[in-house]
Tab-separated table of C-alpha atoms in Angstrom:
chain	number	residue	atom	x	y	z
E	883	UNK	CA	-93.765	5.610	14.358
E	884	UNK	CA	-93.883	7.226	10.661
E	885	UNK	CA	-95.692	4.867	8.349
E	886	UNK	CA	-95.385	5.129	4.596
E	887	UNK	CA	-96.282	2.619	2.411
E	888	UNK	CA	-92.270	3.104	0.977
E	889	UNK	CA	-91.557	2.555	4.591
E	890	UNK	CA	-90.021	-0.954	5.140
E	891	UNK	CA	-90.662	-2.145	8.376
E	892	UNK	CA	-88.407	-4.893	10.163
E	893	UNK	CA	-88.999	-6.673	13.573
E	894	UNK	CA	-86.178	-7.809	15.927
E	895	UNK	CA	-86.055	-9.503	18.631
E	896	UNK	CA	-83.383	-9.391	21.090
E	897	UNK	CA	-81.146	-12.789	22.510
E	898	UNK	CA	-79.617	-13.582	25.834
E	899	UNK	CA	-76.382	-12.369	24.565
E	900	UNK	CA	-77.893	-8.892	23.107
E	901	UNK	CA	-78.632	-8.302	27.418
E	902	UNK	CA	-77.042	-5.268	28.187
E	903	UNK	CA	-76.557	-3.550	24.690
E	904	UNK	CA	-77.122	0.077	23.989
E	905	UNK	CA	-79.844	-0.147	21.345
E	906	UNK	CA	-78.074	2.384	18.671
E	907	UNK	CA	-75.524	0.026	18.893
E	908	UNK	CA	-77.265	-3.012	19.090
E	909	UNK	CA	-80.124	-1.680	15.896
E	910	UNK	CA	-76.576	-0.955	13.835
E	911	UNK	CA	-74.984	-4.292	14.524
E	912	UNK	CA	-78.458	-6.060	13.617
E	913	UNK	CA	-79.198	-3.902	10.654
E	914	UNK	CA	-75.599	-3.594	9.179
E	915	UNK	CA	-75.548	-0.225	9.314
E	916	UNK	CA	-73.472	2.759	10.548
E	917	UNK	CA	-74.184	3.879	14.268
E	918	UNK	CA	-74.960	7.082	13.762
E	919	UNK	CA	-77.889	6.007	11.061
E	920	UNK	CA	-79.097	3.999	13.777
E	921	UNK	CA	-79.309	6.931	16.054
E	922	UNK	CA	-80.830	9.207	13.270
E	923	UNK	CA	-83.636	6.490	13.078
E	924	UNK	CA	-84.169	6.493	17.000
E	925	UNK	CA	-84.336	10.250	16.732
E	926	UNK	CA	-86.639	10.566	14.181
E	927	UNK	CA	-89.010	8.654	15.894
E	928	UNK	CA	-88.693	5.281	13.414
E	929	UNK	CA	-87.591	2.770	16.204
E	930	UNK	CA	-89.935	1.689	18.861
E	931	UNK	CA	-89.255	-0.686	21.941
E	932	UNK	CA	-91.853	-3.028	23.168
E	933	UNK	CA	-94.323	-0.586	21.525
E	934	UNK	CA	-92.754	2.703	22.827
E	935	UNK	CA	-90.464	5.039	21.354
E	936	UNK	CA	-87.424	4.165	21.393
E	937	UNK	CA	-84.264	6.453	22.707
E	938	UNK	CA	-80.457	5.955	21.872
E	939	UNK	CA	-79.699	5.508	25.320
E	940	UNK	CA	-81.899	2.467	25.834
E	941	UNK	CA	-80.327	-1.113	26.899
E	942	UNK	CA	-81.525	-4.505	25.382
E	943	UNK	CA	-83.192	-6.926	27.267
E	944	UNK	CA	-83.640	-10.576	26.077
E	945	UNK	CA	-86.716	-10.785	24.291
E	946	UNK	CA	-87.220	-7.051	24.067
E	947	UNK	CA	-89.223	-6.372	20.368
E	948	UNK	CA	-87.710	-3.489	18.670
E	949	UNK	CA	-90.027	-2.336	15.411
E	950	UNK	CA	-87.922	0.175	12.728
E	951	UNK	CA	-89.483	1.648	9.920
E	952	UNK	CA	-86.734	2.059	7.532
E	953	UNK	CA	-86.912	5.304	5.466
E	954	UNK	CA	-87.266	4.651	1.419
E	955	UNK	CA	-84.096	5.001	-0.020
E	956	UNK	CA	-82.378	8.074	-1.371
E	957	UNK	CA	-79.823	8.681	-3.752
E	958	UNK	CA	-76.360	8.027	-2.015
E	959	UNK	CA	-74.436	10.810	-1.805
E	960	UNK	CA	-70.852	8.767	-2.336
E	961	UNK	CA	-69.466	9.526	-6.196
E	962	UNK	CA	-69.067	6.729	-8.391
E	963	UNK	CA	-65.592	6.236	-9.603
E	964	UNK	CA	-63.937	4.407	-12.386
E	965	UNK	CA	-61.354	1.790	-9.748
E	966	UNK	CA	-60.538	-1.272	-11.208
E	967	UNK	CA	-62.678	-4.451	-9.650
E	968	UNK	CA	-62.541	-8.175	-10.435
E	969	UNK	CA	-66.222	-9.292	-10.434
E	970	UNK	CA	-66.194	-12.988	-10.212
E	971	UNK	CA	-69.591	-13.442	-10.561
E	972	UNK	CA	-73.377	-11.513	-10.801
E	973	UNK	CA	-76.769	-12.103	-11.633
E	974	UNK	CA	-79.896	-10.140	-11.180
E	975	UNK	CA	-79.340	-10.550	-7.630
E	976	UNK	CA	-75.765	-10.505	-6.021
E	977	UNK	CA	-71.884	-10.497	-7.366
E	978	UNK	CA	-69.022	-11.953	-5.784
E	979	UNK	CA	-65.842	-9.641	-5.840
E	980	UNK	CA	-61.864	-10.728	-4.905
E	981	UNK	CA	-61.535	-7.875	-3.224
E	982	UNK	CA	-57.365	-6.934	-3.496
E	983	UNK	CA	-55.517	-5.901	-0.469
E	984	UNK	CA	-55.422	-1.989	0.164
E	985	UNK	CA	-59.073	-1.330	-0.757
E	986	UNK	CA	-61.272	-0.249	2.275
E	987	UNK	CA	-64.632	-2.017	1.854
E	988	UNK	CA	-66.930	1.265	2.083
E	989	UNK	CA	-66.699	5.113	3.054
E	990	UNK	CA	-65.617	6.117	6.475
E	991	UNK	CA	-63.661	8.808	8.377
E	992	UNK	CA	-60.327	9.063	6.450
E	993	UNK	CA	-61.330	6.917	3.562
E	994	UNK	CA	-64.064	8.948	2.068
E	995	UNK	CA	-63.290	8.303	-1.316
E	996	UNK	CA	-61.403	5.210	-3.384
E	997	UNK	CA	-63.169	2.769	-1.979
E	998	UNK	CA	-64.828	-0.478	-2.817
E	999	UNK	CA	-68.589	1.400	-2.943
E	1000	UNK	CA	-67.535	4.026	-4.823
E	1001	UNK	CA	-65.753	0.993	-7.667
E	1002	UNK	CA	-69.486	-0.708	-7.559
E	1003	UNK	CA	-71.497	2.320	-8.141
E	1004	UNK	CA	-69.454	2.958	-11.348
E	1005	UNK	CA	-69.383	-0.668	-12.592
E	1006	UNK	CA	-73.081	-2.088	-11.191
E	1007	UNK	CA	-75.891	0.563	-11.406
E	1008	UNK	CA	-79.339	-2.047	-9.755
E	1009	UNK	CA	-77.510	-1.626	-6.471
E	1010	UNK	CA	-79.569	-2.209	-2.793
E	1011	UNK	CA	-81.136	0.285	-1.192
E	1012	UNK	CA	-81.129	-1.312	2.140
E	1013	UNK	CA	-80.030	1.435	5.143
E	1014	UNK	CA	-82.075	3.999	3.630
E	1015	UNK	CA	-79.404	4.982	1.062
E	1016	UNK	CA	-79.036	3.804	-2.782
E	1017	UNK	CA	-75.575	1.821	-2.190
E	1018	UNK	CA	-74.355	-1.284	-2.664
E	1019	UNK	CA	-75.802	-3.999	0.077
E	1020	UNK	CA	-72.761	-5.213	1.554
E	1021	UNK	CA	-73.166	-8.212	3.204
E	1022	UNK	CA	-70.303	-9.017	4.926
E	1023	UNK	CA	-66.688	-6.578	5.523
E	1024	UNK	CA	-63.309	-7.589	4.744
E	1025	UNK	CA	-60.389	-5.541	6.467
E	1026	UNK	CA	-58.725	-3.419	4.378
E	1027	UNK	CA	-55.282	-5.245	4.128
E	1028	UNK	CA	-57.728	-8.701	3.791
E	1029	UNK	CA	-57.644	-9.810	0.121
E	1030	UNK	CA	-60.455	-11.797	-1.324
E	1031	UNK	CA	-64.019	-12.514	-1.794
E	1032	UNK	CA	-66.910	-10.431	-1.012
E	1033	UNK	CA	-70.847	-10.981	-1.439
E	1034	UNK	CA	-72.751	-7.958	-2.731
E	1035	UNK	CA	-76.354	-7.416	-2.783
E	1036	UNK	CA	-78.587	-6.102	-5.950
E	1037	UNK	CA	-81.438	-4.980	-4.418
E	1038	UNK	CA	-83.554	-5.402	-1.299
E	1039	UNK	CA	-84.897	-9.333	-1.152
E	1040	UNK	CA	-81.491	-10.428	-2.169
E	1041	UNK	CA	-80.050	-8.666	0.867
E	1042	UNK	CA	-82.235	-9.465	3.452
E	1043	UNK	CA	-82.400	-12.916	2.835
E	1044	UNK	CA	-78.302	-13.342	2.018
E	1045	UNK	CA	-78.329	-10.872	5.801
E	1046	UNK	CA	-80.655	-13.743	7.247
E	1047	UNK	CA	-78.513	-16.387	5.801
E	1048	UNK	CA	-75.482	-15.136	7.528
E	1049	UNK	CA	-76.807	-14.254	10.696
E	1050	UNK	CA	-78.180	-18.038	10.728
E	1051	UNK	CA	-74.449	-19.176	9.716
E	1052	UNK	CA	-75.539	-20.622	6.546
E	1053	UNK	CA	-72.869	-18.701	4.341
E	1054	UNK	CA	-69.898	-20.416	4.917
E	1055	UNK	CA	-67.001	-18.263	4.623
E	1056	UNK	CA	-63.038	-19.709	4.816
E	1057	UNK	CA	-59.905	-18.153	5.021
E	1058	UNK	CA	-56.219	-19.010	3.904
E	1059	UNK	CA	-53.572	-17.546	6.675
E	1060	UNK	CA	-50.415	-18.189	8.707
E	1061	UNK	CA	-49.673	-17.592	11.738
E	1062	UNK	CA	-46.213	-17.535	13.598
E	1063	UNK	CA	-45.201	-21.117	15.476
E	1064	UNK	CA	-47.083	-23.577	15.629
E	1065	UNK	CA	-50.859	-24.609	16.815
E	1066	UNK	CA	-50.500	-27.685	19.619
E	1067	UNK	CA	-52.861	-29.978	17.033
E	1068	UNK	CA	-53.660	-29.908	13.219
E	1069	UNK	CA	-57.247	-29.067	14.087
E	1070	UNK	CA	-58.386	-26.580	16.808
E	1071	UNK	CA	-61.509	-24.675	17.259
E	1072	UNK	CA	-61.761	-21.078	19.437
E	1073	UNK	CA	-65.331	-19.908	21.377
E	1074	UNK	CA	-64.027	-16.889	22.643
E	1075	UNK	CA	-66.089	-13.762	23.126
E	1076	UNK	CA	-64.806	-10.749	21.013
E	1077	UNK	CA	-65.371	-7.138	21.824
E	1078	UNK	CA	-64.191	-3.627	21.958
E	1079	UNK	CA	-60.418	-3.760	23.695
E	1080	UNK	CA	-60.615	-3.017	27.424
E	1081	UNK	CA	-57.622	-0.393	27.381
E	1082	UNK	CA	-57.097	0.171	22.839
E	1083	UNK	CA	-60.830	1.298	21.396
E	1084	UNK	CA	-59.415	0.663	17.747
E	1085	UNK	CA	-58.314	-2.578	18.488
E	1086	UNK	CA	-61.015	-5.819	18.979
E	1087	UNK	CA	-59.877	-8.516	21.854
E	1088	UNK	CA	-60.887	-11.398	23.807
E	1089	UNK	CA	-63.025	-9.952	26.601
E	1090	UNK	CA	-65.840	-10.802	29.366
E	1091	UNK	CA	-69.343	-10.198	27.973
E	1092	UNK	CA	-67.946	-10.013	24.223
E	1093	UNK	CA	-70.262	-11.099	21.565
E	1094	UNK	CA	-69.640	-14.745	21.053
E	1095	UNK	CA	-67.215	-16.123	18.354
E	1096	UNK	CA	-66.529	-19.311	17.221
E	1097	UNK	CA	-63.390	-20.471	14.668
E	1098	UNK	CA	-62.077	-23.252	13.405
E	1099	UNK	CA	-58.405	-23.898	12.458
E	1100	UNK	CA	-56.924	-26.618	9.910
E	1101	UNK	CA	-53.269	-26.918	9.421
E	1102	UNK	CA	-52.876	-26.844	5.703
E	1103	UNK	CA	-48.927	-26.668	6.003
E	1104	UNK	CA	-45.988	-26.882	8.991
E	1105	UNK	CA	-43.350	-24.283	8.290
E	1106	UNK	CA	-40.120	-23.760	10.097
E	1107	UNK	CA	-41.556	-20.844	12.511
E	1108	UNK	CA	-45.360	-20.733	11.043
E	1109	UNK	CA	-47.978	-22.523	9.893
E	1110	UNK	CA	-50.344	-21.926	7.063
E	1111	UNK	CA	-54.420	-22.283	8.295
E	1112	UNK	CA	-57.430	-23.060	6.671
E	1113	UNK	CA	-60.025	-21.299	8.808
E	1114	UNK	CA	-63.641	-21.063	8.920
E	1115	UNK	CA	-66.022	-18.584	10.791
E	1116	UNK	CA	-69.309	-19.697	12.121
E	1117	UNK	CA	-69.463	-16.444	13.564
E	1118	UNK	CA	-68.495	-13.003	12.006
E	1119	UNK	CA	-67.006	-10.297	14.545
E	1120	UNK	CA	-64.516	-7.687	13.210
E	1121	UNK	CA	-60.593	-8.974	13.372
E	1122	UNK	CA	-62.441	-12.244	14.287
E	1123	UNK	CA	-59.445	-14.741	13.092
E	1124	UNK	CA	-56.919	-12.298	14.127
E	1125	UNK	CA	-58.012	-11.913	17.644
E	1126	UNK	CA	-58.989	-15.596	17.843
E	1127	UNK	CA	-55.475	-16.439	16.297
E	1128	UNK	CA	-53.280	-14.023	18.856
E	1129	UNK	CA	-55.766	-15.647	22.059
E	1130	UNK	CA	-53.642	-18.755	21.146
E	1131	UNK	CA	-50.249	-17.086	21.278
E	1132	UNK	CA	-49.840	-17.662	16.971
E	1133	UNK	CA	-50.696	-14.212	15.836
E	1134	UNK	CA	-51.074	-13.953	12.080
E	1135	UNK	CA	-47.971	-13.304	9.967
E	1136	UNK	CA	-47.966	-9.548	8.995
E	1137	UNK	CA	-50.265	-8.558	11.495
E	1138	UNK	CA	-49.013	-4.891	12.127
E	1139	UNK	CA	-52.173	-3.824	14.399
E	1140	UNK	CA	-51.972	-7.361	16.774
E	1141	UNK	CA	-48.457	-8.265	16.392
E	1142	UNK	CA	-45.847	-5.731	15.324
E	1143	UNK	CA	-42.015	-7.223	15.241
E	1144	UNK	CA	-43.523	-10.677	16.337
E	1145	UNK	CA	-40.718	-11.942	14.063
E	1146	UNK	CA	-38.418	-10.547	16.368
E	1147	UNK	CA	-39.187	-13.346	19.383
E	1148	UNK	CA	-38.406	-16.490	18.174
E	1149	UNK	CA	-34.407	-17.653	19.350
E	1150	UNK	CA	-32.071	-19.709	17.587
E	1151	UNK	CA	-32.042	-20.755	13.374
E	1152	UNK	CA	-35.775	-19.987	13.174
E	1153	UNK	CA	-34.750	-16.315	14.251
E	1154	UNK	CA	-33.482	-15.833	10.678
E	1155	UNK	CA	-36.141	-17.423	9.227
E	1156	UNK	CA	-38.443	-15.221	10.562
E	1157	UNK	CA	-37.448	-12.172	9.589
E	1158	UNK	CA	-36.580	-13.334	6.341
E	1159	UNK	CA	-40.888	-14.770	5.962
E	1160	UNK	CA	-41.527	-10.718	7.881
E	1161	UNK	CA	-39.940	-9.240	4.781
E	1162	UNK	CA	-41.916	-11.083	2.127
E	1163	UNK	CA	-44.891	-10.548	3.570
E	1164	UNK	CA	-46.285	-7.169	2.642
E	1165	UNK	CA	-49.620	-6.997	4.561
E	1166	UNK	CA	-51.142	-9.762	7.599
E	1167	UNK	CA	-51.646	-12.923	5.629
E	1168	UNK	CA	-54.980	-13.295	4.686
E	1169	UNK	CA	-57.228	-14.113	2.499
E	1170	UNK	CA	-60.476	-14.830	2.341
E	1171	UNK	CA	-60.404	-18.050	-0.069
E	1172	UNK	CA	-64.040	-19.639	0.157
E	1173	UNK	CA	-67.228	-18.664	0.137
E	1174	UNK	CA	-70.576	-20.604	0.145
E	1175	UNK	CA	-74.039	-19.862	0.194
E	1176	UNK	CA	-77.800	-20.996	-0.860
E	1177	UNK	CA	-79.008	-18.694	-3.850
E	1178	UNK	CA	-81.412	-16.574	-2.595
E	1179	UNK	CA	-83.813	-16.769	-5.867
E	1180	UNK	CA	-83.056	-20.061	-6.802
E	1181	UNK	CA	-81.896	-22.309	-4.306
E	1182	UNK	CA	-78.946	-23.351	-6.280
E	1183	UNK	CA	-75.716	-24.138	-3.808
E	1184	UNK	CA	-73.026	-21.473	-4.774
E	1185	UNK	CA	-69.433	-21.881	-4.359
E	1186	UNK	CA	-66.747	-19.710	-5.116
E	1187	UNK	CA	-63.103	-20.019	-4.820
E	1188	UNK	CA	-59.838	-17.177	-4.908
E	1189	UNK	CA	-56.521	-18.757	-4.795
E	1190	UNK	CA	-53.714	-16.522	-2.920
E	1191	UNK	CA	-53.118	-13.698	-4.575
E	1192	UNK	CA	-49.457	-12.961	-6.016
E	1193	UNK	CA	-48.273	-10.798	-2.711
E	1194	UNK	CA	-48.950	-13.748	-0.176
E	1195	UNK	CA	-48.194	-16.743	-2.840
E	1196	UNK	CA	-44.757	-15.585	-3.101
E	1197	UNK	CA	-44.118	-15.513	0.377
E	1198	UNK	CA	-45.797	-18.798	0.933
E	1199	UNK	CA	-44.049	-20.647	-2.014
E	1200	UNK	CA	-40.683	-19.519	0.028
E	1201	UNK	CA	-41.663	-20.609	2.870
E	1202	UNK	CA	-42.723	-24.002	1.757
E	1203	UNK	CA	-39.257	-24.134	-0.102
E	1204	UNK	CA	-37.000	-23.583	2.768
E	1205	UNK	CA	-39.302	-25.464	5.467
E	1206	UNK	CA	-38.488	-28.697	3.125
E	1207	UNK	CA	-36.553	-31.110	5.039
C-alpha cells in the first residue's frame, strides 16, 4: 500500500449487513465518496483486504478489515461560481445551509455545473479535503427537489467526526412532508430494507437484502385526502422517506419519480380535492426541517430549524383551510 506521511489512512471494518457487498461499492458507501474514486483507490493499490491488496471485484465478509490510504488532497477541478446560498450558520468548522428546491447537492453526470459545490467554493474558501479532492465535505445529500438544511464540513477532523456521528445516528435529522390519505395511526415507524429497484436502476425500493432503514412518522395535521408528517431518520438511505412512505401505500404529495398522477386515484369529493392540492404543489413535499448534532470541537448541542419554504407553505396553508370542518 503507498505510504506518505500526507497519506491519511482509515480502517473499516465490515458488519453482518455489509455480507455480500462488492467492496468499490461498499469502500464508496463507507467513505462518502463517488464509486468510481473508490475503484481508482483499489486500482492504485491504496485499499488492502485483510492485509492483501484489494481488487474491485472483491465481496465483503463480516468482519473483513479493509485499510485505505487516502491520497492528500488536490485542488478540485469543479469552478467556483457566484449562486446565491442561505448560510444559516458557520464556524471554523462546519455551516448549515437551507438548501432551496432545484439545486443538485454536488457535480454529477448531467449536472456538472450550478450546483450546491460549485455555490460553496465561491462563498467558503477553508473547505474539506476529505475524498482526496479540495471540496466541500458534504456530510449528508438532500434530493434535488428536497428543500432544506444541509451540514457542511470545513476541513478534515470536522468531517470525520460529524461522518462518525452520523453513521452512529447521533445527528438527528427531521423532515416536514405529506403524503396522500391517511396513515392507520398518528405515530408509525418503518424497518424496511432499501436498495437498488429490482426491475428500475434509478429508482430505490423496498427489497430483500437492502441495507436496513428505519423511519419514524408523526401526524402533524389530517387533511381531507393527505396528511402532513413529521419524520425522522435513524437511518440515511437515498429516497429513504419516499420509499418508506410509498411501502405504506401514502406516497408523498408531488412525488413525480414514486407516484406520478397519484392524485388521480382517490373517488368521490376528495377526487377534487386532490387535484386541486396536485396543482399547488410544485415539487414532492419535502423538507428537511430539523437538524441536530453534538459540535464536533466543542461539545455544544446544536440545533437548527427551517420552516417550509414559500412553494410548500402555500400549498399547505390551503390545504389546512379547506380540510377545516
Amino acid at each position: 500500500m503507498p505510504s506518505t506521511p500526507l497519506n491519511d489512512v482509515r480502517e473499516l471494518v465490515a458488519g453482518d449487513e455489509d455480507a455480500g457487498g462488492r467492496l468499490d461499492a461498499w469502500l464508496a458507501a463507507r467513505l462518502d465518496v463517488s464509486r468510481s474514486r473508490a475503484v481508482q483507490w483499489i486500482e492504485s493499490g491504496c485499499v488492502t483486504l485483510d492485509g492483501a491488496p484489494a481488487r474491485k471485484k472483491d465481496l465483503v465478509s463480516p468482519g473483513a478489515r479493509v485499510a485505505v490510504a487516502i491520497p492528500a488532497a488536490r485542488p478540485s477541478d469543479v469552478a467556483p461560481e457566484a449562486i446565491p446560498l442561505d448560510i444559516v450558520y458557520q464556524d471554523a468548522d462546519f455551516a448549515v445551509i437551507d438548501k432551496p428546491a432545484g439545486l443538485v447537492v454536488h457535480p454529477a453526470a448531467g449536472h456538472w455545473s450550478g450546483t450546491l459545490v460549485n455555490a460553496l467554493l465561491h462563498q467558503v474558501r477553508d473547505l474539506s479535503g476529505i475524498g482526496g479532492v479540495l471540496r466541500p465535505g458534504i456530510v449528508h445529500r438532500l434530493d434535488k427537489d428536497t428543500s432544506g438544511l444541509l451540514l457542511v464540513a470545513k476541513n478534515d477532523d470536522a468531517h470525520r467526526l460529524l461522518s462518525e456521528a452520523l453513521k452512529q445516528r447521533n445527528i438527528k435529522r427531521a423532515y416536514l412532508t405529506a403524503c396522500w390519505g391517511h396513515l392507520a395511526e398518528d405515530a408509525t415507524s418503518v424497518d424496511a430494507p432499501i436498495g437498488r429497484h429490482l426491475t428500475d436502476r434509478k429508482k430505490m425500493g423496498v427489497v430483500p437484502g437492502g441495507r436496513s432503514a428505519r423511519t419514524h412518522f408523526r401526524r402533524v395535521e389530517r387533511w381531507r385526502a393527505a396528511d402532513l408528517l413529521r419524520a425522522e431518520l435513524e437511518t440515511g438511505r437515498t429516497h429513504q422517506i419516499r420509499v418508506h412512505l410509498l411501502s405504506l401505500g401514502h406516497p408523498v404529495v408531488g412525488d413525480r419519480t414514486y407516484a406520478p398522477g397519484r392524485e388521480k386515484g382517490f373517488g368521490g369529493p376528495e377526487r377534487g380535492w386532490a387535484a386541486a392540492l396536485a396543482r399547488r404543489v410544485p415539487r414532492q413535499f419535502l423538507h428537511a426541517a430539523e437538524l441536530r448534532f453534538t459540535h464536533p470541537r466543542t461539545g455544544r448541542e446544536m440545533r437548527f430549524d427551517s420552516p417550509l419554504p414559500p412553494d410548500l407553505a402555500a400549498a399547505a396553508e390551503w390545504a389546512r383551510e379547506t380540510s377545516a370542518h
